[in-house]
């Protein structure tokens, strides 16, 4: 589970997104906690998802909920 912290370096259609846990607005080009998840699609391609968080507390809360299946 790769945890990242820093500026988003990918392509983005928007500059501002909501924290996946609390909904607070984040400028993805400013340093912030992120979580990158990669999986293989049905046709064998790598699919990467990057989740953005406003702070470490929201990241930890999301990970706890994810790990316990809540």
mmCIF file of N, CA, C and O in Angstrom, residues 44-66:
data_model
loop_
_atom_site.group_PDB
_atom_site.id
_atom_site.type_symbol
_atom_site.label_atom_id
_atom_site.label_comp_id
_atom_site.label_asym_id
_atom_site.label_seq_id
_atom_site.Cartn_x
_atom_site.Cartn_y
_atom_site.Cartn_z
ATOM 1 N N UNK A 44 -6.384 -6.859 -18.514
ATOM 2 C CA UNK A 44 -4.973 -6.999 -18.217
ATOM 3 C C UNK A 44 -4.177 -5.709 -18.134
ATOM 4 O O UNK A 44 -2.949 -5.752 -18.073
ATOM 5 N N UNK A 45 -4.838 -4.561 -18.123
ATOM 6 C CA UNK A 45 -4.133 -3.291 -18.011
ATOM 7 C C UNK A 45 -4.036 -2.860 -16.554
ATOM 8 O O UNK A 45 -4.929 -3.148 -15.754
ATOM 9 N N UNK A 46 -2.959 -2.153 -16.214
ATOM 10 C CA UNK A 46 -2.793 -1.630 -14.861
ATOM 11 C C UNK A 46 -3.674 -0.388 -14.715
ATOM 12 O O UNK A 46 -3.623 0.522 -15.531
ATOM 13 N N UNK A 47 -4.492 -0.399 -13.677
ATOM 14 C CA UNK A 47 -5.361 0.730 -13.367
ATOM 15 C C UNK A 47 -4.867 1.332 -12.062
ATOM 16 O O UNK A 47 -4.749 0.630 -11.062
ATOM 17 N N UNK A 48 -4.524 2.622 -12.080
ATOM 18 C CA UNK A 48 -4.028 3.289 -10.877
ATOM 19 C C UNK A 48 -5.055 4.308 -10.402
ATOM 20 O O UNK A 48 -5.604 5.067 -11.200
ATOM 21 N N UNK A 49 -5.319 4.293 -9.102
ATOM 22 C CA UNK A 49 -6.207 5.274 -8.480
ATOM 23 C C UNK A 49 -5.410 5.995 -7.402
ATOM 24 O O UNK A 49 -4.725 5.362 -6.604
ATOM 25 N N UNK A 50 -5.515 7.308 -7.378
ATOM 26 C CA UNK A 50 -4.862 8.100 -6.350
ATOM 27 C C UNK A 50 -5.935 8.769 -5.511
ATOM 28 O O UNK A 50 -6.786 9.477 -6.034
ATOM 29 N N UNK A 51 -5.908 8.506 -4.205
ATOM 30 C CA UNK A 51 -6.849 9.098 -3.275
ATOM 31 C C UNK A 51 -6.149 10.259 -2.571
ATOM 32 O O UNK A 51 -5.009 10.131 -2.139
ATOM 33 N N UNK A 52 -6.839 11.386 -2.448
ATOM 34 C CA UNK A 52 -6.258 12.596 -1.863
ATOM 35 C C UNK A 52 -6.900 12.875 -0.513
ATOM 36 O O UNK A 52 -8.106 12.722 -0.345
ATOM 37 N N UNK A 53 -6.077 13.302 0.457
ATOM 38 C CA UNK A 53 -6.525 13.569 1.821
ATOM 39 C C UNK A 53 -6.045 14.939 2.261
ATOM 40 O O UNK A 53 -4.954 15.364 1.892
ATOM 41 N N UNK A 54 -6.848 15.608 3.100
ATOM 42 C CA UNK A 54 -6.461 16.943 3.570
ATOM 43 C C UNK A 54 -5.419 16.873 4.686
ATOM 44 O O UNK A 54 -4.704 17.847 4.925
ATOM 45 N N UNK A 55 -5.308 15.738 5.348
ATOM 46 C CA UNK A 55 -4.335 15.599 6.425
ATOM 47 C C UNK A 55 -4.130 14.142 6.805
ATOM 48 O O UNK A 55 -4.863 13.252 6.355
ATOM 49 N N UNK A 56 -3.131 13.924 7.641
ATOM 50 C CA UNK A 56 -2.814 12.555 8.060
ATOM 51 C C UNK A 56 -3.947 11.902 8.838
ATOM 52 O O UNK A 56 -4.148 10.695 8.744
ATOM 53 N N UNK A 57 -4.713 12.701 9.612
ATOM 54 C CA UNK A 57 -5.836 12.131 10.374
ATOM 55 C C UNK A 57 -6.871 11.514 9.444
ATOM 56 O O UNK A 57 -7.364 10.416 9.698
ATOM 57 N N UNK A 58 -7.184 12.210 8.358
ATOM 58 C CA UNK A 58 -8.172 11.679 7.405
ATOM 59 C C UNK A 58 -7.624 10.434 6.699
ATOM 60 O O UNK A 58 -8.366 9.474 6.474
ATOM 61 N N UNK A 59 -6.348 10.433 6.372
ATOM 62 C CA UNK A 59 -5.735 9.253 5.748
ATOM 63 C C UNK A 59 -5.829 8.058 6.681
ATOM 64 O O UNK A 59 -6.247 6.966 6.273
ATOM 65 N N UNK A 60 -5.476 8.239 7.953
ATOM 66 C CA UNK A 60 -5.511 7.141 8.912
ATOM 67 C C UNK A 60 -6.937 6.653 9.150
ATOM 68 O O UNK A 60 -7.178 5.449 9.254
ATOM 69 N N UNK A 61 -7.897 7.578 9.221
ATOM 70 C CA UNK A 61 -9.292 7.185 9.400
ATOM 71 C C UNK A 61 -9.770 6.365 8.205
ATOM 72 O O UNK A 61 -10.420 5.342 8.364
ATOM 73 N N UNK A 62 -9.447 6.779 6.989
ATOM 74 C CA UNK A 62 -9.831 6.059 5.777
ATOM 75 C C UNK A 62 -9.209 4.664 5.755
ATOM 76 O O UNK A 62 -9.871 3.686 5.429
ATOM 77 N N UNK A 63 -7.923 4.571 6.136
ATOM 78 C CA UNK A 63 -7.252 3.264 6.155
ATOM 79 C C UNK A 63 -7.892 2.325 7.173
ATOM 80 O O UNK A 63 -8.076 1.142 6.887
ATOM 81 N N UNK A 64 -8.249 2.849 8.356
ATOM 82 C CA UNK A 64 -8.912 2.012 9.368
ATOM 83 C C UNK A 64 -10.245 1.499 8.846
ATOM 84 O O UNK A 64 -10.562 0.311 8.978
ATOM 85 N N UNK A 65 -11.032 2.379 8.229
ATOM 86 C CA UNK A 65 -12.336 1.972 7.684
ATOM 87 C C UNK A 65 -12.150 0.966 6.564
ATOM 88 O O UNK A 65 -12.906 0.002 6.457
ATOM 89 N N UNK A 66 -11.158 1.161 5.735
ATOM 90 C CA UNK A 66 -10.900 0.257 4.615
ATOM 91 C C UNK A 66 -10.472 -1.121 5.125
ATOM 92 O O UNK A 66 -10.924 -2.148 4.624
#
